[in-house]
Amino acid sequence: MSLLSALSLVCGLMLHVSFSALNTHYCVPRKTVPYQNELKSFSEEGIFNYSTMLMRDDLGVVLLGAREAIYALDINNISVRKAAVYWRVTEEKQRECTYKGKHAEVECRNYIRNLHRVNDTTMYVCGTNAFSPSCDYMTFANGRLRLEGKQEEGKGKCPFDPFQRYSSLMVGNDLYSATSINFLGSEPVVLRSSDLALRTEFKSSWLSEPNFVYMDFVGESFDSPDGDDDKVYLFFSENAMEYDFYRKVAVSRVARVCKGDMGGQRTLQRKWTSFLKARLDCSLPEPSLPPIVQDVFLLKHRDWRKSVFYAVFTPQSSLSQASAVCAYSVSAIRDIFNEGKFKTPVAVETSHVKWVMYTGEVPVPRPGACINSVARKMGMNRSLDLPDKTLQFIRDRPLMDEAVRPLTGGPLLVKRGPLLTRIVVDSVLALDRQRYDVMFIGTENGYVQKAVNYAGEMFIIEEIQLFENPVPISTLRLSSSKGQLYAGTDFGAIQMPVSNCSRYDTCVDCILARDPYCAWDLTTEQCSPVYGFSSSSNSAIQSLKEGNVSQCPQPDPVAAVDFTLVPENNIQLPCQLHSNLAQVLWRFADQTLHSNNKYYIYSGGLLILSASESDVGLYTCDSVEQINGRTYNRTVAVYQLQLYSGPGVGDRTTPGNEVTNSSDSIYGLNTAAPELVTVPDSEDPLSPENQSDTSRVTRLEVAVGLLSLLCLSLMGVIFWIWSQGRWECFKLAQRSSESEGKRQSAEYMHIPNRTSEIKLLGPESGRPCSANNNHSAVDFKGNGEHHFTPMANISSLDGLGYINDESEI
Ligand SMILES: *[C@@H]1O[C@H](CO)[C@@H](O)[C@H](O)[C@H]1NC(C)=O
Ligand SMILES: *[C@@H]1O[C@H](CO)[C@@H](O)[C@H](O)[C@H]1NC(C)=O
Ligand SMILES: *[C@@H]1O[C@H](CO)[C@@H](O)[C@H](O)[C@H]1NC(C)=O
Ligand SMILES: *[C@@H]1O[C@H](CO)[C@@H](O)[C@H](O)[C@H]1NC(C)=O
Ligand SMILES: *[C@@H]1O[C@H](CO)[C@@H](O)[C@H](O)[C@H]1NC(C)=O
Ligand SMILES: *[C@@H]1O[C@H](CO)[C@@H](O)[C@H](O)[C@H]1NC(C)=O
Ligand SMILES: *[C@@H]1O[C@H](CO)[C@@H](O)[C@H](O)[C@H]1NC(C)=O
Ligand SMILES: *[C@@H]1O[C@H](CO)[C@@H](O)[C@H](O)[C@H]1NC(C)=O
Ligand SMILES: *[C@@H]1O[C@H](CO)[C@@H](O)[C@H](O)[C@H]1NC(C)=O
């Protein structure tokens, strides 16, 4: 290949990458719902860590496990406590625990960890019990919660360390658990506690410093043509074994075991014969180390093949702030385990092992497979009958070669800002008789993001602030039948409805919200829950994918509000938009107003500095919102400015419509006003509301320029520049939007303490996130052909110093 064509190829690829990365959506929630005191919540004085929840729709309660307490709360109103039971550590246990060097008041307590249904009246509960995990049966009968006091051994079922992640699941009478089995937390196991207990091998190829996240059951034996078994799927992250790197890299995994597994006869005695794991792929649209899975939700479908796991990922390097949601179909995961190739370790140098694709012969029955018709035909009815060859193979090679790819090729959602922590998903039947998967995602600062992916378009309907303080959401549960969401944190639990259509008070707002739960009722003229309409009803409208408001009745013209102008005073005309995605457009005397040394446009309205008689007239505030490339204008407010004709023109205390310094506070911008007057020159960064298209274009230009530059100096250190250069791109793009801001701010000025005001409105209003479904990222494929080349200056590379071989063309 000639130098030139090589260059053009590289440059073309880079351009492609940056084009698609720049073709981004703004993952800004359309609406921010601030904390409302009226949400139903629960907490008890002196009790913390409300982190375990069991929904019992059948009993009408939510069981909530906290530190040394378990509550039965009314599922309709969790403020109503139906019963409680306390399970405190004994003084002796606490003393033992402190002797071993643990903190008495923090670690040497009993944190409720497992809470599972056994039968109608009985639950199985485990707690950390001062680093001495222990389990018990608990009944809820006649309005009372009671622990049976059986104090079963909890080792391997429940973590010792309350800060360690774990997962557990009850299937029939068997408890599946994934946690550490020792005091130090250094021996991870995936355990089944049953008549025939099984566990994983203590080998780092099976589990290497894992963080267990989630487990669920898929009834794959149902309607299975090959006589397959039911499975338990496990999600976790662990140290990667498939990458060569100068330091530890974590990867996200899905693993599974068969329900009917009984272990091997000689090899893998009392160990899983069906433990297989694969890497989970969820590529972010920017170079980064593989993101780490934090939580998973299984959206079950009647046909298990169509069930989907939704997973939340966060970055493993603090350099990145982008969290993502990726979805994986059960069938895709199953295909990789049932048909995929294995990875195998090979020694490359002394004491160095590399995992590569296994190309040799695979024994029959297939290693790791459940007992199915193939095995049965060979006379093997139980895993105990499996030949040593099959078992030895799987004991040494539990990792699949191929990674599980997301259902949509890339993330369903990418969001910058506060990290996402937990997820639940509701399948909602909309007016068009289609089902939409609505994701509710908890954040580390006490918000829930309600999001949908409409055919590739990431859309956050709203973000709801559940907790007044920015506490991480540590548990999220959904009751679809009740239409309620339950969230737990260290300080309490809260309940919120999955939707509140009455938040949208006009037809246009209701339609543009694109909330599958809500439709506009033409007869009552209200935004109402969709389930209230019969399918034949044509009195309701909804337009989820398009956001087409053409069926909405023409809104009544907005009545003009009279405002009085006092010459030489500042005048504030408030105008609050309904959507974070909308831009404001002020008009006066057929002119569009821009921020300059006379006008000051900000998120709360318009400020006319030092008004004069020539400012008398009609002012209109329009909201301009882009949905799917279409623009919707609507008038939000109209003001008629009139000259003040009362006594004392110099009287500066006319309330309401005149701003000298602090009357701004009526609109909740207490500190804004004094500074307002002192920012006549346009040196402020661009206001986030208006950085969409322009900055995107400029970013593109800069990226193109940079890339051409790169292309010229590329040879020689091509890969090094690949990763670094893209990062440069990213930084430059940010810088360019700043300079863009300076250029533009003459038009659209910025309120100095705007950031604090944004914080008031939401955790990150207006902050865009780059996201797309085009799989544009430098990808972290791991097919064994990967090396990380250690680089000279390690400290400067933190988190980014890896090189992707496959970026080679
Ligand atoms: C329990 O809650 C307290 C209070 O916020 C917190 O300091 C502690 O870290 C929590 N413990 C665990 C194990 O999460
Ligand atoms: C929920 O229960 C609390 C405590 O009993 C009560 O004050 C509140 O009014 C209830 N809310 C509703 C909507 O029933
Ligand atoms: C529920 O399970 C417990 C514990 O296994 C058992 O003692 C009890 O009899 C069961 N109750 C019912 C109604 O099946
Ligand atoms: C396996 O099951 C079949 C049918 O249930 C039976 O005929 C056969 O003898 C069993 N084989 C063994 C090895 O147990
Ligand atoms: C729904 O929203 C309306 C308007 O914001 C509010 O008054 C009402 O309290 C909300 N209802 C619930 C259950 O949150
Ligand atoms: C919006 O809906 C109207 C009526 O249903 C239809 O005529 C129009 O073509 C739609 N517009 C778009 C852009 O889809
Ligand atoms: C909508 O806004 C654009 C400018 O963004 C303007 O040109 C157009 O006239 C507006 N349309 C209506 C109906 O107000
Ligand atoms: C302006 O601010 C100063 C200092 O904050 C205050 O003393 C004064 O009363 C304010 N004037 C008006 C008209 O609010
Ligand atoms: C936002 O930016 C566009 C350019 O993309 C510009 O035409 C428009 O006037 C700006 N809006 C405001 C309110 O400054």
mmCIF file of C-alpha atoms in Angstrom, residues 364-640:
data_model
loop_
_atom_site.group_PDB
_atom_site.id
_atom_site.type_symbol
_atom_site.label_atom_id
_atom_site.label_comp_id
_atom_site.label_asym_id
_atom_site.label_seq_id
_atom_site.Cartn_x
_atom_site.Cartn_y
_atom_site.Cartn_z
ATOM 1 C CA VAL A 364 -18.357 -33.726 23.240
ATOM 2 C CA PRO A 365 -20.627 -33.165 25.140
ATOM 3 C CA ARG A 366 -19.707 -29.528 24.779
ATOM 4 C CA PRO A 367 -17.898 -28.221 27.870
ATOM 5 C CA GLY A 368 -20.061 -25.988 30.024
ATOM 6 C CA ALA A 369 -23.289 -27.015 28.323
ATOM 7 C CA CYS A 370 -26.239 -28.060 30.451
ATOM 8 C CA ILE A 371 -27.423 -31.619 30.251
ATOM 9 C CA ASN A 372 -29.473 -31.543 27.055
ATOM 10 C CA SER A 373 -30.717 -33.980 24.431
ATOM 11 C CA VAL A 374 -27.197 -34.409 23.024
ATOM 12 C CA ALA A 375 -25.846 -35.509 26.396
ATOM 13 C CA ARG A 376 -28.882 -37.629 27.150
ATOM 14 C CA LYS A 377 -28.492 -39.440 23.843
ATOM 15 C CA MET A 378 -24.969 -40.283 24.956
ATOM 16 C CA GLY A 379 -26.461 -41.788 28.120
ATOM 17 C CA MET A 380 -25.539 -38.852 30.353
ATOM 18 C CA ASN A 381 -28.545 -37.801 32.384
ATOM 19 C CA ARG A 382 -26.719 -35.803 35.032
ATOM 20 C CA SER A 383 -23.600 -33.651 35.111
ATOM 21 C CA LEU A 384 -22.131 -36.398 37.289
ATOM 22 C CA ASP A 385 -22.053 -38.581 34.178
ATOM 23 C CA LEU A 386 -19.993 -36.122 32.145
ATOM 24 C CA PRO A 387 -16.602 -37.382 30.952
ATOM 25 C CA ASP A 388 -13.432 -36.017 32.533
ATOM 26 C CA LYS A 389 -12.310 -34.649 29.186
ATOM 27 C CA THR A 390 -15.286 -32.306 29.007
ATOM 28 C CA LEU A 391 -14.915 -31.326 32.653
ATOM 29 C CA GLN A 392 -11.180 -30.720 32.515
ATOM 30 C CA PHE A 393 -11.682 -28.549 29.462
ATOM 31 C CA ILE A 394 -14.168 -26.313 31.178
ATOM 32 C CA ARG A 395 -12.276 -26.214 34.444
ATOM 33 C CA ASP A 396 -9.335 -24.655 32.616
ATOM 34 C CA ARG A 397 -11.269 -22.529 30.113
ATOM 35 C CA PRO A 398 -14.353 -20.867 31.584
ATOM 36 C CA LEU A 399 -14.032 -17.743 29.420
ATOM 37 C CA MET A 400 -15.660 -17.389 26.015
ATOM 38 C CA ASP A 401 -13.664 -15.835 23.230
ATOM 39 C CA GLU A 402 -16.320 -13.501 21.947
ATOM 40 C CA ALA A 403 -17.855 -10.628 23.868
ATOM 41 C CA VAL A 404 -21.593 -10.178 24.128
ATOM 42 C CA ARG A 405 -22.628 -7.265 21.943
ATOM 43 C CA PRO A 406 -25.449 -4.921 22.843
ATOM 44 C CA LEU A 407 -28.796 -5.539 21.205
ATOM 45 C CA THR A 408 -28.633 -2.233 19.361
ATOM 46 C CA GLY A 409 -24.940 -2.373 18.506
ATOM 47 C CA GLY A 410 -24.159 0.399 20.951
ATOM 48 C CA PRO A 411 -25.472 2.038 24.082
ATOM 49 C CA LEU A 412 -29.140 2.938 24.441
ATOM 50 C CA LEU A 413 -28.148 5.912 26.489
ATOM 51 C CA VAL A 414 -24.964 7.763 27.262
ATOM 52 C CA LYS A 415 -25.023 10.411 29.888
ATOM 53 C CA ARG A 416 -22.428 12.721 31.300
ATOM 54 C CA GLY A 417 -22.434 14.155 34.752
ATOM 55 C CA PRO A 418 -23.391 12.398 37.956
ATOM 56 C CA LEU A 419 -22.864 8.667 37.543
ATOM 57 C CA LEU A 420 -25.754 6.299 37.017
ATOM 58 C CA THR A 421 -26.116 3.692 39.745
ATOM 59 C CA ARG A 422 -29.224 1.516 39.403
ATOM 60 C CA ILE A 423 -31.761 0.636 36.741
ATOM 61 C CA VAL A 424 -35.246 -0.806 36.371
ATOM 62 C CA VAL A 425 -37.219 -0.997 33.152
ATOM 63 C CA ASP A 426 -40.937 -0.963 32.542
ATOM 64 C CA SER A 427 -42.561 -2.168 29.370
ATOM 65 C CA VAL A 428 -45.355 0.265 28.588
ATOM 66 C CA LEU A 429 -48.232 -0.291 26.223
ATOM 67 C CA ALA A 430 -48.767 2.987 24.399
ATOM 68 C CA LEU A 431 -51.728 4.315 22.469
ATOM 69 C CA ASP A 432 -50.369 2.893 19.214
ATOM 70 C CA ARG A 433 -50.618 -0.615 20.765
ATOM 71 C CA GLN A 434 -46.858 -0.884 20.769
ATOM 72 C CA ARG A 435 -44.707 -1.539 23.787
ATOM 73 C CA TYR A 436 -41.955 0.858 24.770
ATOM 74 C CA ASP A 437 -39.271 0.079 27.285
ATOM 75 C CA VAL A 438 -39.019 2.939 29.721
ATOM 76 C CA MET A 439 -35.812 2.985 31.726
ATOM 77 C CA PHE A 440 -35.695 4.422 35.217
ATOM 78 C CA ILE A 441 -32.124 5.022 36.184
ATOM 79 C CA GLY A 442 -30.958 6.100 39.611
ATOM 80 C CA THR A 443 -27.976 8.405 39.954
ATOM 81 C CA GLU A 444 -25.306 9.001 42.529
ATOM 82 C CA ASN A 445 -26.891 12.329 43.445
ATOM 83 C CA GLY A 446 -30.426 11.255 44.265
ATOM 84 C CA TYR A 447 -32.114 11.657 40.883
ATOM 85 C CA VAL A 448 -34.017 9.244 38.693
ATOM 86 C CA GLN A 449 -33.651 9.614 34.939
ATOM 87 C CA LYS A 450 -36.637 8.410 32.959
ATOM 88 C CA ALA A 451 -35.492 7.577 29.459
ATOM 89 C CA VAL A 452 -36.602 5.868 26.261
ATOM 90 C CA ASN A 453 -34.697 4.969 23.157
ATOM 91 C CA TYR A 454 -36.964 5.736 20.216
ATOM 92 C CA ALA A 455 -35.511 3.819 17.278
ATOM 93 C CA GLY A 456 -31.983 4.856 18.059
ATOM 94 C CA GLU A 457 -32.785 8.288 19.395
ATOM 95 C CA MET A 458 -31.833 8.622 23.039
ATOM 96 C CA PHE A 459 -34.406 10.616 24.853
ATOM 97 C CA ILE A 460 -34.615 11.448 28.531
ATOM 98 C CA ILE A 461 -38.226 12.341 29.217
ATOM 99 C CA GLU A 462 -37.512 13.793 32.592
ATOM 100 C CA GLU A 463 -35.257 13.672 35.565
ATOM 101 C CA ILE A 464 -36.833 13.626 38.974
ATOM 102 C CA GLN A 465 -35.043 14.673 42.093
ATOM 103 C CA LEU A 466 -36.082 12.109 44.679
ATOM 104 C CA PHE A 467 -33.901 13.168 47.555
ATOM 105 C CA GLU A 468 -33.228 16.626 48.785
ATOM 106 C CA ASN A 469 -29.591 15.822 49.451
ATOM 107 C CA PRO A 470 -27.386 14.386 46.739
ATOM 108 C CA VAL A 471 -27.300 10.816 48.052
ATOM 109 C CA PRO A 472 -26.559 7.830 45.816
ATOM 110 C CA ILE A 473 -29.529 5.656 44.999
ATOM 111 C CA SER A 474 -28.532 2.191 46.156
ATOM 112 C CA THR A 475 -31.710 0.241 45.383
ATOM 113 C CA LEU A 476 -34.380 0.690 42.769
ATOM 114 C CA ARG A 477 -37.483 -1.477 42.485
ATOM 115 C CA LEU A 478 -40.529 -1.309 40.287
ATOM 116 C CA SER A 479 -44.083 -2.446 40.725
ATOM 117 C CA SER A 480 -45.559 -2.363 37.240
ATOM 118 C CA SER A 481 -48.955 -3.335 38.536
ATOM 119 C CA LYS A 482 -49.026 -0.434 40.985
ATOM 120 C CA GLY A 483 -47.232 1.933 38.618
ATOM 121 C CA GLN A 484 -44.805 2.813 41.380
ATOM 122 C CA LEU A 485 -41.080 3.044 41.710
ATOM 123 C CA TYR A 486 -39.249 2.533 45.016
ATOM 124 C CA ALA A 487 -35.776 3.833 45.735
ATOM 125 C CA GLY A 488 -33.528 3.213 48.707
ATOM 126 C CA THR A 489 -30.524 5.150 49.993
ATOM 127 C CA ASP A 490 -28.433 5.248 53.131
ATOM 128 C CA PHE A 491 -30.916 7.636 54.688
ATOM 129 C CA GLY A 492 -34.321 6.383 53.682
ATOM 130 C CA ALA A 493 -36.614 4.985 51.032
ATOM 131 C CA ILE A 494 -38.936 6.866 48.736
ATOM 132 C CA GLN A 495 -41.769 6.012 46.399
ATOM 133 C CA MET A 496 -42.734 7.776 43.199
ATOM 134 C CA PRO A 497 -45.304 7.127 40.481
ATOM 135 C CA VAL A 498 -43.884 5.984 37.145
ATOM 136 C CA SER A 499 -45.537 8.991 35.589
ATOM 137 C CA ASN A 500 -47.319 12.164 36.483
ATOM 138 C CA CYS A 501 -49.068 13.332 33.346
ATOM 139 C CA SER A 502 -50.510 16.333 35.102
ATOM 140 C CA ARG A 503 -47.065 17.882 34.981
ATOM 141 C CA TYR A 504 -47.814 18.678 31.344
ATOM 142 C CA ASP A 505 -50.475 21.301 31.226
ATOM 143 C CA THR A 506 -50.789 21.996 27.522
ATOM 144 C CA CYS A 507 -51.381 19.688 24.590
ATOM 145 C CA VAL A 508 -48.077 20.625 22.962
ATOM 146 C CA ASP A 509 -46.129 20.035 26.151
ATOM 147 C CA CYS A 510 -47.894 16.710 26.668
ATOM 148 C CA ILE A 511 -47.057 15.528 23.146
ATOM 149 C CA LEU A 512 -43.509 16.849 23.141
ATOM 150 C CA ALA A 513 -42.872 15.129 26.475
ATOM 151 C CA ARG A 514 -43.147 11.870 24.483
ATOM 152 C CA ASP A 515 -43.939 9.967 27.620
ATOM 153 C CA PRO A 516 -45.461 6.572 26.727
ATOM 154 C CA TYR A 517 -47.509 6.694 29.923
ATOM 155 C CA CYS A 518 -49.259 9.927 28.940
ATOM 156 C CA ALA A 519 -51.596 11.064 26.185
ATOM 157 C CA TRP A 520 -53.533 14.256 25.605
ATOM 158 C CA ASP A 521 -57.242 13.845 26.187
ATOM 159 C CA LEU A 522 -59.030 16.063 23.685
ATOM 160 C CA THR A 523 -62.309 15.964 25.575
ATOM 161 C CA THR A 524 -61.104 16.810 29.058
ATOM 162 C CA GLU A 525 -58.159 18.832 27.709
ATOM 163 C CA GLN A 526 -55.750 17.192 30.085
ATOM 164 C CA CYS A 527 -52.607 15.170 29.830
ATOM 165 C CA SER A 528 -53.824 11.846 31.172
ATOM 166 C CA PRO A 529 -52.537 8.331 31.799
ATOM 167 C CA VAL A 530 -52.709 6.143 28.695
ATOM 168 C CA TYR A 531 -54.284 3.170 30.445
ATOM 169 C CA GLY A 532 -57.386 5.291 30.958
ATOM 170 C CA PHE A 533 -58.160 5.182 27.233
ATOM 171 C CA SER A 534 -59.683 2.296 25.408
ATOM 172 C CA SER A 535 -57.854 1.216 22.289
ATOM 173 C CA SER A 536 -60.657 2.413 20.064
ATOM 174 C CA SER A 537 -60.684 5.819 21.667
ATOM 175 C CA ASN A 538 -59.907 8.597 19.291
ATOM 176 C CA SER A 539 -60.259 11.317 21.813
ATOM 177 C CA ALA A 540 -56.651 10.875 22.858
ATOM 178 C CA ILE A 541 -53.464 11.764 21.045
ATOM 179 C CA GLN A 542 -49.891 10.712 21.530
ATOM 180 C CA SER A 543 -46.904 10.915 19.188
ATOM 181 C CA LEU A 544 -43.959 9.152 20.747
ATOM 182 C CA LYS A 545 -41.510 8.592 17.930
ATOM 183 C CA GLU A 546 -42.227 11.770 16.009
ATOM 184 C CA GLY A 547 -43.396 14.226 18.621
ATOM 185 C CA ASN A 548 -45.897 15.488 16.050
ATOM 186 C CA VAL A 549 -48.100 18.135 17.583
ATOM 187 C CA SER A 550 -50.167 18.841 14.494
ATOM 188 C CA GLN A 551 -53.242 17.233 16.043
ATOM 189 C CA CYS A 552 -53.177 19.525 19.030
ATOM 190 C CA PRO A 553 -55.818 22.223 18.961
ATOM 191 C CA GLN A 554 -54.550 25.714 18.287
ATOM 192 C CA PRO A 555 -53.671 27.180 21.657
ATOM 193 C CA ASP A 556 -55.438 30.334 22.759
ATOM 194 C CA PRO A 557 -53.273 33.352 22.187
ATOM 195 C CA VAL A 558 -51.301 34.295 25.258
ATOM 196 C CA ALA A 559 -52.749 37.399 26.862
ATOM 197 C CA ALA A 560 -50.344 40.291 27.189
ATOM 198 C CA VAL A 561 -49.324 41.280 30.709
ATOM 199 C CA ASP A 562 -48.930 44.966 31.372
ATOM 200 C CA PHE A 563 -45.613 46.097 32.720
ATOM 201 C CA THR A 564 -44.587 49.549 33.735
ATOM 202 C CA LEU A 565 -41.381 51.074 32.561
ATOM 203 C CA VAL A 566 -39.515 53.563 34.683
ATOM 204 C CA PRO A 567 -36.887 55.291 32.556
ATOM 205 C CA GLU A 568 -33.295 54.440 33.414
ATOM 206 C CA ASN A 569 -34.244 51.464 35.468
ATOM 207 C CA ASN A 570 -33.648 47.851 34.625
ATOM 208 C CA ILE A 571 -36.671 45.789 33.749
ATOM 209 C CA GLN A 572 -37.013 42.098 34.108
ATOM 210 C CA LEU A 573 -39.559 40.176 32.066
ATOM 211 C CA PRO A 574 -39.808 36.622 33.354
ATOM 212 C CA CYS A 575 -40.243 33.720 30.948
ATOM 213 C CA GLN A 576 -39.768 30.146 32.070
ATOM 214 C CA LEU A 577 -39.577 27.519 29.348
ATOM 215 C CA HIS A 578 -41.251 24.140 29.757
ATOM 216 C CA SER A 579 -38.349 22.193 28.435
ATOM 217 C CA ASN A 580 -34.609 22.074 29.001
ATOM 218 C CA LEU A 581 -34.272 21.335 25.304
ATOM 219 C CA ALA A 582 -35.993 24.509 24.186
ATOM 220 C CA GLN A 583 -34.341 27.777 23.338
ATOM 221 C CA VAL A 584 -35.817 31.094 24.113
ATOM 222 C CA LEU A 585 -36.634 33.646 21.443
ATOM 223 C CA TRP A 586 -37.513 37.189 22.480
ATOM 224 C CA ARG A 587 -39.160 39.517 20.021
ATOM 225 C CA PHE A 588 -39.849 43.214 20.233
ATOM 226 C CA ALA A 589 -41.339 45.337 17.503
ATOM 227 C CA ASP A 590 -40.817 42.637 14.844
ATOM 228 C CA GLN A 591 -37.231 42.261 15.872
ATOM 229 C CA THR A 592 -35.510 39.326 17.467
ATOM 230 C CA LEU A 593 -33.626 40.396 20.554
ATOM 231 C CA HIS A 594 -30.138 39.263 21.292
ATOM 232 C CA SER A 595 -28.083 39.693 24.382
ATOM 233 C CA ASN A 596 -25.959 42.790 24.101
ATOM 234 C CA ASN A 597 -25.254 45.790 26.270
ATOM 235 C CA LYS A 598 -28.944 46.596 26.283
ATOM 236 C CA TYR A 599 -30.664 43.245 26.562
ATOM 237 C CA TYR A 600 -29.787 40.370 28.724
ATOM 238 C CA ILE A 601 -31.370 37.037 27.893
ATOM 239 C CA TYR A 602 -31.036 34.280 30.462
ATOM 240 C CA SER A 603 -32.879 31.139 31.427
ATOM 241 C CA GLY A 604 -35.404 32.944 33.595
ATOM 242 C CA GLY A 605 -36.335 35.757 31.232
ATOM 243 C CA LEU A 606 -35.218 39.011 29.684
ATOM 244 C CA LEU A 607 -33.510 41.893 31.346
ATOM 245 C CA ILE A 608 -33.696 45.315 29.746
ATOM 246 C CA LEU A 609 -30.862 47.389 31.063
ATOM 247 C CA SER A 610 -31.468 51.038 31.704
ATOM 248 C CA ALA A 611 -34.779 51.231 29.909
ATOM 249 C CA SER A 612 -35.880 54.279 28.037
ATOM 250 C CA GLU A 613 -39.027 55.498 26.366
ATOM 251 C CA SER A 614 -38.058 53.785 23.140
ATOM 252 C CA ASP A 615 -38.460 50.455 24.905
ATOM 253 C CA VAL A 616 -42.186 50.860 25.232
ATOM 254 C CA GLY A 617 -44.092 48.241 23.287
ATOM 255 C CA LEU A 618 -44.945 44.568 22.972
ATOM 256 C CA TYR A 619 -42.462 41.871 23.983
ATOM 257 C CA THR A 620 -42.983 38.236 23.119
ATOM 258 C CA CYS A 621 -41.153 35.279 24.596
ATOM 259 C CA ASP A 622 -41.200 32.197 22.366
ATOM 260 C CA SER A 623 -39.984 28.752 23.154
ATOM 261 C CA VAL A 624 -38.286 27.079 20.198
ATOM 262 C CA GLU A 625 -37.859 23.349 20.629
ATOM 263 C CA GLN A 626 -36.300 20.902 18.215
ATOM 264 C CA ILE A 627 -37.728 17.403 18.153
ATOM 265 C CA ASN A 628 -36.522 15.010 15.510
ATOM 266 C CA GLY A 629 -35.176 17.820 13.387
ATOM 267 C CA ARG A 630 -38.441 19.704 13.434
ATOM 268 C CA THR A 631 -38.857 23.009 15.168
ATOM 269 C CA TYR A 632 -41.741 23.879 17.389
ATOM 270 C CA ASN A 633 -42.337 27.460 18.349
ATOM 271 C CA ARG A 634 -44.792 28.562 20.856
ATOM 272 C CA THR A 635 -45.381 31.748 22.663
ATOM 273 C CA VAL A 636 -44.889 31.441 26.382
ATOM 274 C CA ALA A 637 -45.309 35.016 27.539
ATOM 275 C CA VAL A 638 -46.268 38.413 26.160
ATOM 276 C CA TYR A 639 -45.629 41.720 27.881
ATOM 277 C CA GLN A 640 -46.903 45.168 27.122
#
